[in-house]
Short mmCIF file of C-alpha atoms and ligand atoms in Angstrom, two decimals:
data_model
loop_
_atom_site.label_atom_id
_atom_site.label_comp_id
_atom_site.label_asym_id
_atom_site.label_seq_id
_atom_site.Cartn_x
_atom_site.Cartn_y
_atom_site.Cartn_z
CA MET A 11 108.34 107.61 126.65
CA MET A 12 107.35 105.17 129.37
CA ARG A 13 105.80 106.83 132.39
CA ALA A 14 104.80 105.60 135.80
CA ALA A 15 101.20 106.32 136.79
CA ILE A 16 99.29 106.15 140.05
CA THR A 17 96.49 103.65 139.31
CA GLY A 18 94.96 103.13 142.72
CA ALA A 19 94.86 104.70 146.18
CA GLY A 20 93.60 103.64 149.59
CA HIS A 21 93.49 104.81 153.18
CA TYR A 22 92.70 103.52 156.65
CA LEU A 23 92.23 105.32 159.93
CA PRO A 24 91.72 103.55 163.27
CA SER A 25 88.24 104.06 164.76
CA LYS A 26 89.25 105.69 168.06
CA VAL A 27 88.63 109.45 167.79
CA VAL A 28 90.66 111.59 170.21
CA THR A 29 89.46 115.23 170.43
CA ASN A 30 91.37 118.26 171.62
CA ASP A 31 89.15 118.23 174.71
CA ASP A 32 90.27 114.64 175.42
CA LEU A 33 93.94 115.82 175.38
CA ALA A 34 93.07 118.77 177.59
CA ARG A 35 92.28 116.30 180.31
CA LEU A 36 95.89 114.97 180.18
CA MET A 37 97.86 118.23 179.86
CA THR A 38 97.42 122.00 180.05
CA THR A 39 96.06 122.77 176.59
CA SER A 40 92.75 123.70 174.98
CA ASP A 41 90.66 123.06 171.93
CA GLU A 42 91.04 126.75 171.13
CA TRP A 43 94.86 126.77 171.34
CA ILE A 44 95.21 123.61 169.23
CA GLN A 45 92.75 124.75 166.54
CA GLN A 46 94.16 128.26 166.30
CA ARG A 47 97.81 127.22 166.08
CA THR A 48 97.43 124.04 163.99
CA GLY A 49 93.88 123.58 162.55
CA ILE A 50 93.57 120.20 164.24
CA LYS A 51 90.18 119.34 165.76
CA GLU A 52 90.70 115.65 166.40
CA ARG A 53 92.97 112.74 165.51
CA ARG A 54 92.70 108.92 165.46
CA PHE A 55 94.60 106.57 167.82
CA ILE A 56 94.82 102.79 167.57
CA GLU A 57 92.13 101.08 169.61
CA HIS A 58 94.48 98.95 171.73
CA ASP A 59 98.15 97.97 171.91
CA GLY A 60 99.46 95.27 169.60
CA ILE A 61 98.55 97.25 166.44
CA GLY A 62 101.58 98.35 164.44
CA ALA A 63 102.06 100.53 161.36
CA SER A 64 101.95 97.41 159.11
CA ASP A 65 98.49 96.54 160.53
CA LEU A 66 97.10 99.94 159.56
CA ALA A 67 98.80 99.53 156.19
CA VAL A 68 96.93 96.29 155.30
CA PRO A 69 93.41 97.77 154.66
CA ALA A 70 94.88 100.86 152.96
CA ALA A 71 96.98 98.66 150.65
CA LYS A 72 94.01 96.41 149.84
CA MET A 73 91.87 99.42 148.93
CA ALA A 74 94.61 100.76 146.63
CA LEU A 75 95.15 97.34 145.03
CA ASP A 76 91.40 96.89 144.46
CA GLN A 77 91.17 100.24 142.65
CA ALA A 78 94.12 99.26 140.46
CA GLY A 79 92.52 95.89 139.76
CA LEU A 80 95.45 93.93 141.28
CA ALA A 81 95.64 91.15 143.86
CA PRO A 82 98.49 90.98 146.48
CA VAL A 83 100.21 88.26 144.39
CA ASP A 84 100.53 90.73 141.53
CA VAL A 85 102.67 93.16 143.53
CA ASP A 86 106.34 93.22 142.40
CA ALA A 87 107.71 95.55 145.09
CA ILE A 88 106.59 97.24 148.34
CA ILE A 89 107.96 100.53 149.54
CA PHE A 90 106.93 101.33 153.13
CA ALA A 91 107.48 104.87 154.38
CA THR A 92 107.25 105.30 158.15
CA LEU A 93 109.00 106.89 161.14
CA SER A 94 107.12 104.50 163.45
CA PRO A 95 108.00 101.00 162.20
CA ASP A 96 106.33 98.10 164.03
CA VAL A 97 109.71 97.25 165.63
CA ASN A 98 113.27 98.65 165.32
CA PHE A 99 114.14 95.98 162.78
CA PRO A 100 113.23 94.42 160.46
CA GLY A 101 111.39 97.10 158.54
CA SER A 102 107.59 97.23 158.32
CA ALA A 103 107.59 96.36 154.59
CA VAL A 104 108.37 92.73 155.33
CA PHE A 105 105.53 92.52 157.83
CA LEU A 106 103.20 93.97 155.25
CA GLN A 107 104.46 91.56 152.55
CA HIS A 108 103.65 88.62 154.80
CA LYS A 109 100.28 89.97 156.07
CA LEU A 110 99.08 90.73 152.50
CA GLY A 111 100.25 87.29 151.21
CA CYS A 112 102.51 88.72 148.52
CA ARG A 113 105.09 86.62 146.72
CA GLN A 114 108.72 86.71 148.03
CA ILE A 115 109.19 90.16 146.49
CA CYS A 116 111.28 93.25 147.13
CA ALA A 117 110.20 94.96 150.41
CA LEU A 118 111.89 98.25 151.22
CA ASP A 119 111.47 100.66 154.16
CA VAL A 120 111.99 104.44 153.63
CA ARG A 121 112.89 106.57 156.69
CA ASN A 122 112.22 110.06 155.50
CA GLN A 123 109.46 111.05 157.90
CA CYS A 124 107.04 113.63 156.41
CA SER A 125 108.75 113.51 153.02
CA GLY A 126 108.76 109.69 153.01
CA PHE A 127 105.87 109.27 150.68
CA LEU A 128 107.36 111.56 147.99
CA TYR A 129 110.80 109.91 148.36
CA SER A 130 109.02 106.56 147.81
CA LEU A 131 107.19 107.93 144.80
CA SER A 132 110.51 108.91 143.25
CA ILE A 133 111.92 105.39 143.75
CA ALA A 134 108.81 103.75 142.26
CA ASP A 135 108.91 106.15 139.29
CA ALA A 136 112.57 105.31 138.58
CA TRP A 137 112.08 101.56 138.96
CA ILE A 138 109.11 101.54 136.57
CA ARG A 139 110.68 103.79 133.92
CA ALA A 140 113.87 101.68 134.07
CA GLY A 141 111.80 98.46 133.61
CA VAL A 142 112.88 96.98 136.97
CA TYR A 143 109.36 96.42 138.38
CA ARG A 144 105.79 96.83 137.00
CA ASN A 145 103.43 96.80 139.97
CA VAL A 146 104.81 98.84 142.90
CA LEU A 147 102.81 99.27 146.14
CA ILE A 148 103.73 102.37 148.20
CA VAL A 149 102.42 102.71 151.73
CA GLY A 150 102.81 105.54 154.24
CA ALA A 151 101.70 104.40 157.71
CA GLU A 152 102.25 105.59 161.27
CA VAL A 153 101.34 104.65 164.76
CA HIS A 154 102.33 107.80 166.68
CA SER A 155 100.03 107.42 169.66
CA THR A 156 102.26 104.83 171.43
CA GLY A 157 105.35 107.10 171.02
CA ILE A 158 104.23 110.54 172.08
CA GLU A 159 104.33 111.89 175.61
CA LEU A 160 100.71 112.46 176.57
CA ASN A 161 101.42 114.75 179.54
CA GLU A 162 102.50 118.28 180.44
CA ARG A 163 106.15 117.80 179.36
CA GLY A 164 105.22 116.53 175.94
CA ARG A 165 102.27 118.79 175.13
CA ASP A 166 103.99 120.81 172.39
CA VAL A 167 104.50 117.66 170.27
CA ALA A 168 101.75 115.33 171.56
CA VAL A 169 98.82 117.45 170.30
CA LEU A 170 100.08 117.36 166.70
CA PHE A 171 100.20 113.71 165.77
CA GLY A 172 97.73 110.97 164.89
CA ASP A 173 97.73 107.33 163.58
CA GLY A 174 96.74 106.36 160.05
CA ALA A 175 97.78 104.83 156.73
CA GLY A 176 97.59 105.68 153.03
CA ALA A 177 98.66 103.69 149.99
CA VAL A 178 99.02 103.98 146.23
CA VAL A 179 99.76 101.56 143.41
CA VAL A 180 102.20 102.74 140.72
CA GLN A 181 102.24 101.03 137.30
CA PRO A 182 103.62 101.71 133.81
CA SER A 183 101.58 103.92 131.54
CA ASP A 184 102.02 104.26 127.73
CA ASP A 185 100.15 107.53 127.76
CA ASP A 186 102.93 110.10 127.76
CA ALA A 187 100.63 112.81 129.15
CA ARG A 188 99.61 110.77 132.14
CA GLY A 189 101.58 109.79 135.23
CA ILE A 190 104.31 111.09 137.46
CA LEU A 191 105.62 114.12 135.60
CA ASP A 192 108.19 115.32 138.12
CA VAL A 193 109.52 114.50 141.61
CA GLU A 194 112.14 116.63 143.35
CA LEU A 195 113.87 115.57 146.62
CA HIS A 196 116.01 117.57 149.09
CA ALA A 197 117.62 117.25 152.51
CA ASP A 198 119.76 119.30 154.87
CA GLY A 199 121.05 117.57 158.01
CA VAL A 200 121.67 120.96 159.65
CA GLY A 201 118.14 120.49 160.99
CA ALA A 202 118.58 116.87 162.16
CA ARG A 203 118.33 117.74 165.82
CA GLU A 204 115.50 120.28 165.41
CA LEU A 205 113.02 117.45 165.18
CA TRP A 206 114.13 114.05 166.29
CA LEU A 207 113.66 111.05 168.49
CA GLU A 208 117.05 110.43 170.02
CA ALA A 209 116.93 107.13 171.92
CA PRO A 210 117.42 104.18 171.78
CA ALA A 211 120.53 105.16 169.82
CA SER A 212 123.30 102.95 168.33
CA MET A 213 125.82 105.67 169.25
CA TYR A 214 125.33 105.11 172.98
CA VAL A 215 126.24 102.13 175.18
CA PRO A 216 123.77 101.01 176.35
CA ARG A 217 121.41 102.38 173.75
CA LEU A 218 118.76 103.18 176.30
CA THR A 219 119.30 103.93 180.03
CA GLN A 220 116.97 104.64 182.89
CA ALA A 221 118.30 108.25 182.90
CA MET A 222 117.25 108.66 179.23
CA LEU A 223 113.84 107.30 180.05
CA ASP A 224 113.54 109.68 183.00
CA GLU A 225 114.57 112.63 180.77
CA GLY A 226 112.05 111.54 178.06
CA ARG A 227 114.69 111.23 175.40
CA HIS A 228 112.72 108.30 173.91
CA TYR A 229 109.99 110.79 172.91
CA PRO A 230 110.15 113.13 169.86
CA LYS A 231 111.53 116.59 170.48
CA MET A 232 110.86 119.54 168.19
CA ASN A 233 111.86 123.14 167.74
CA GLY A 234 108.47 124.05 166.32
CA LYS A 235 109.33 127.61 165.31
CA ALA A 236 112.42 126.55 163.31
CA VAL A 237 110.45 123.77 161.58
CA PHE A 238 107.68 126.19 160.76
CA ARG A 239 110.02 128.73 159.24
CA TRP A 240 111.82 126.16 157.13
CA ALA A 241 108.56 124.57 155.94
CA VAL A 242 107.02 127.81 154.75
CA ASP A 243 110.23 128.60 152.95
CA LYS A 244 111.14 125.27 151.36
CA MET A 245 107.71 123.85 150.39
CA PRO A 246 106.80 126.73 147.98
CA GLU A 247 110.38 126.75 146.68
CA VAL A 248 110.49 123.06 145.76
CA ALA A 249 106.91 123.09 144.39
CA ALA A 250 107.64 126.13 142.22
CA ALA A 251 110.81 124.40 140.92
CA SER A 252 108.78 121.31 139.90
CA LEU A 253 106.20 123.45 138.10
CA ALA A 254 108.90 125.55 136.35
CA ARG A 255 110.73 122.45 135.09
CA LEU A 256 107.46 121.31 133.47
CA GLY A 257 106.70 124.70 132.00
CA MET A 258 103.62 124.85 134.21
CA THR A 259 102.28 127.68 136.38
CA SER A 260 100.07 127.45 139.49
CA GLN A 261 97.05 127.95 137.18
CA ASP A 262 97.77 124.58 135.64
CA VAL A 263 97.39 122.88 139.08
CA ASP A 264 93.91 121.42 139.61
CA LEU A 265 94.58 120.14 143.13
CA PHE A 266 97.29 120.83 145.74
CA VAL A 267 97.90 118.01 148.25
CA PRO A 268 100.56 119.17 150.73
CA HIS A 269 101.85 117.31 153.72
CA GLN A 270 99.64 118.00 156.75
CA ALA A 271 101.72 119.30 159.67
CA ASN A 272 99.85 122.54 160.29
CA MET A 273 96.93 124.16 158.51
CA ARG A 274 98.63 127.57 158.78
CA ILE A 275 101.73 126.19 157.00
CA ASN A 276 99.58 124.88 154.17
CA GLN A 277 97.58 128.08 153.80
CA LEU A 278 100.80 130.11 153.69
CA VAL A 279 102.41 127.75 151.16
CA ALA A 280 99.32 127.84 148.90
CA MET A 281 99.27 131.66 149.16
CA LYS A 282 102.97 131.91 148.18
CA LEU A 283 102.27 129.65 145.18
CA ASN A 284 99.13 131.58 144.15
CA ILE A 285 96.96 128.48 144.53
CA PRO A 286 93.43 129.32 145.67
CA GLN A 287 92.22 127.75 148.93
CA GLU A 288 89.52 125.70 147.10
CA LYS A 289 92.25 123.68 145.35
CA LEU A 290 93.91 122.89 148.66
CA VAL A 291 93.38 119.42 150.20
CA HIS A 292 93.53 119.09 153.94
CA ASN A 293 92.83 116.29 156.40
CA ILE A 294 94.76 117.70 159.35
CA ASP A 295 91.53 118.89 161.01
CA ARG A 296 90.30 115.28 161.29
CA TYR A 297 93.54 113.24 161.52
CA GLY A 298 96.32 115.53 162.81
CA ASN A 299 99.78 114.90 161.37
CA THR A 300 99.96 111.32 160.20
CA THR A 301 103.47 112.00 158.78
CA ALA A 302 104.25 109.62 155.88
CA ALA A 303 100.50 108.88 155.51
CA THR A 304 99.18 112.40 155.07
CA ILE A 305 99.68 112.75 151.27
CA PRO A 306 98.46 109.24 150.27
CA ILE A 307 95.40 109.66 152.56
CA GLY A 308 94.76 113.04 150.88
CA LEU A 309 95.07 111.48 147.43
CA SER A 310 92.79 108.56 148.31
CA GLU A 311 90.06 110.66 149.89
CA SER A 312 90.19 113.22 147.02
CA TRP A 313 89.82 110.39 144.47
CA LYS A 314 86.87 108.86 146.27
CA GLU A 315 85.21 112.28 146.57
CA GLY A 316 85.64 112.92 142.81
CA ARG A 317 88.16 115.72 143.26
CA ILE A 318 90.61 113.56 141.27
CA ALA A 319 89.57 112.20 137.87
CA LYS A 320 91.25 111.33 134.60
CA GLY A 321 93.40 114.25 133.55
CA THR A 322 93.55 115.98 136.99
CA ARG A 323 96.95 117.60 137.57
CA VAL A 324 97.96 117.24 141.21
CA LEU A 325 100.80 119.08 142.91
CA MET A 326 102.24 117.64 146.14
CA ALA A 327 104.80 119.08 148.54
CA ALA A 328 106.18 117.98 151.89
CA PHE A 329 108.60 119.12 154.58
CA GLY A 330 109.69 117.30 157.70
CA ALA A 331 112.28 115.89 160.01
CA GLY A 332 115.82 115.60 158.67
CA PHE A 333 115.26 118.29 157.39
CA THR A 334 113.85 116.71 154.26
CA TRP A 335 111.56 118.26 151.71
CA ALA A 336 110.12 117.22 148.34
CA SER A 337 107.54 117.91 145.65
CA ALA A 338 105.83 116.02 142.87
CA VAL A 339 103.51 116.73 139.97
CA VAL A 340 101.23 113.87 138.81
CA ARG A 341 98.62 113.80 136.04
CA PHE A 342 95.91 111.27 136.76
N1 LIG B 528 98.78 123.78 174.41
C1 LIG B 528 98.83 125.00 174.93
N2 LIG B 528 99.96 125.72 174.92
C2 LIG B 528 101.06 125.20 174.39
C3 LIG B 528 101.04 123.87 173.88
C4 LIG B 528 99.85 123.16 173.90
N3 LIG B 528 99.75 121.91 173.37
N4 LIG B 528 102.26 123.61 173.38
C5 LIG B 528 103.06 124.69 173.60
N5 LIG B 528 102.32 125.66 174.23
C6 LIG B 528 102.70 126.98 174.69
C7 LIG B 528 104.19 127.15 174.65
O1 LIG B 528 104.80 126.67 175.85
C8 LIG B 528 104.35 128.65 174.49
O2 LIG B 528 104.21 129.27 175.76
P1 LIG B 528 105.10 130.56 176.15
O3 LIG B 528 104.72 131.56 175.20
O4 LIG B 528 104.66 130.82 177.51
O5 LIG B 528 106.53 130.13 176.04
C9 LIG B 528 103.13 129.08 173.68
O6 LIG B 528 102.21 127.99 173.74
C10 LIG B 528 103.44 129.32 172.27
O7 LIG B 528 104.22 128.30 171.72
P2 LIG B 528 104.90 128.35 170.35
O8 LIG B 528 105.87 127.23 170.16
O9 LIG B 528 105.39 129.77 170.12
O10 LIG B 528 103.68 128.14 169.36
P3 LIG B 528 103.67 128.25 167.82
O11 LIG B 528 102.76 129.36 167.43
O12 LIG B 528 105.05 128.25 167.23
O13 LIG B 528 102.98 126.89 167.41
C11 LIG B 528 103.49 124.70 166.56
C12 LIG B 528 103.58 125.67 167.78
C13 LIG B 528 102.08 124.44 166.29
C14 LIG B 528 104.20 123.40 166.97
C15 LIG B 528 104.22 125.34 165.35
O14 LIG B 528 105.48 125.80 165.72
C16 LIG B 528 104.38 124.37 164.21
O15 LIG B 528 103.41 123.96 163.61
N6 LIG B 528 105.59 123.97 163.81
C17 LIG B 528 105.83 123.13 162.73
C18 LIG B 528 105.46 121.69 163.03
C19 LIG B 528 105.92 120.84 161.81
O16 LIG B 528 105.83 121.24 160.70
N7 LIG B 528 106.43 119.66 162.11
C20 LIG B 528 107.06 118.96 161.02
C21 LIG B 528 106.38 117.79 160.64
S1 LIG B 528 106.56 116.55 161.72
C22 LIG B 528 107.67 115.37 161.08
O17 LIG B 528 108.38 115.54 160.13
C23 LIG B 528 107.82 114.17 161.93
#
């Protein structure tokens, strides 16, 4: 049976480090509150304006392509997961296609927020196993810093997010034991307004008004407690379902790379799954929530650190806006 395998990974973080103390100068918050509630110590912001998600994606993609031994002209399809595209349209995948110097290939944007990378992995897996494409580049990249409200009103959301990009290359593998073994995707729009960015909106005429700007409806709004409850419920559920379908238990998992929204969420999810903390990958302490980029950054860093090698079985799980949630099991 033909499988799709992850053959390269890359990541890129902008150089500007923003600490919790830096944010405490802009709003009533503290390093202690942020660390206790979320595990975040610092995050990265773009150095200056004019840098979009596709710009962060370029170095991440190049690193992933290098590891896979491919050049940009070898790429057959790009899937770009982001909730912060460079502009409203076109999608960021076309900007990346042009900036990398790829051929006139398929370029697709995926809008599934924190689950966007795993949704993209499922598409790449299906394309490759069906023989549609051979060399698929997946990128998750976000520029949050230009879209969060860095003041008192926005403090509950603003402290959570950071900018960054991660990428993987997915290619066919003849080795039946290696590759993407399972991906499971879910959504429930009952939560659509629990975490959203409302405006500009095509359902309003005009799409953006001065009143909306004054009310801050162009900034993300979140019911943090509801998202937290759903996340600690759904992430273990979907991950356990993936393992069960493969006849695996948590003991067969070598590394767990969850989405990075909150360290407490990830510790609870790992505990529910009986996965020891030493198998848990986290980057939220250094980068905050980079949304579609968290999992590919985690994969790339783990690979470079030697925590991923040939044969390593990696479990991934995500939960985010939509609500959407997903899991995957990959053998490297
Ligand atoms: N600094 C200090 N105090 C704050 C801050 C802040 N930045 N933000 C809120 N507070 C205050 C609140 O006003 C509240 O005060 P009150 O008790 O006087 O009303 C108090 O701190 C406690 O706030 P809670 O909301 O109860 O804090 P909680 O323990 O729930 O933690 C958090 C909040 C961290 C946001 C948590 O709910 C969470 O992690 N939720 C899930 C986030 C998530 O998973 N997002 C999804 C991914 S994102 C995506 O898909 C795009």
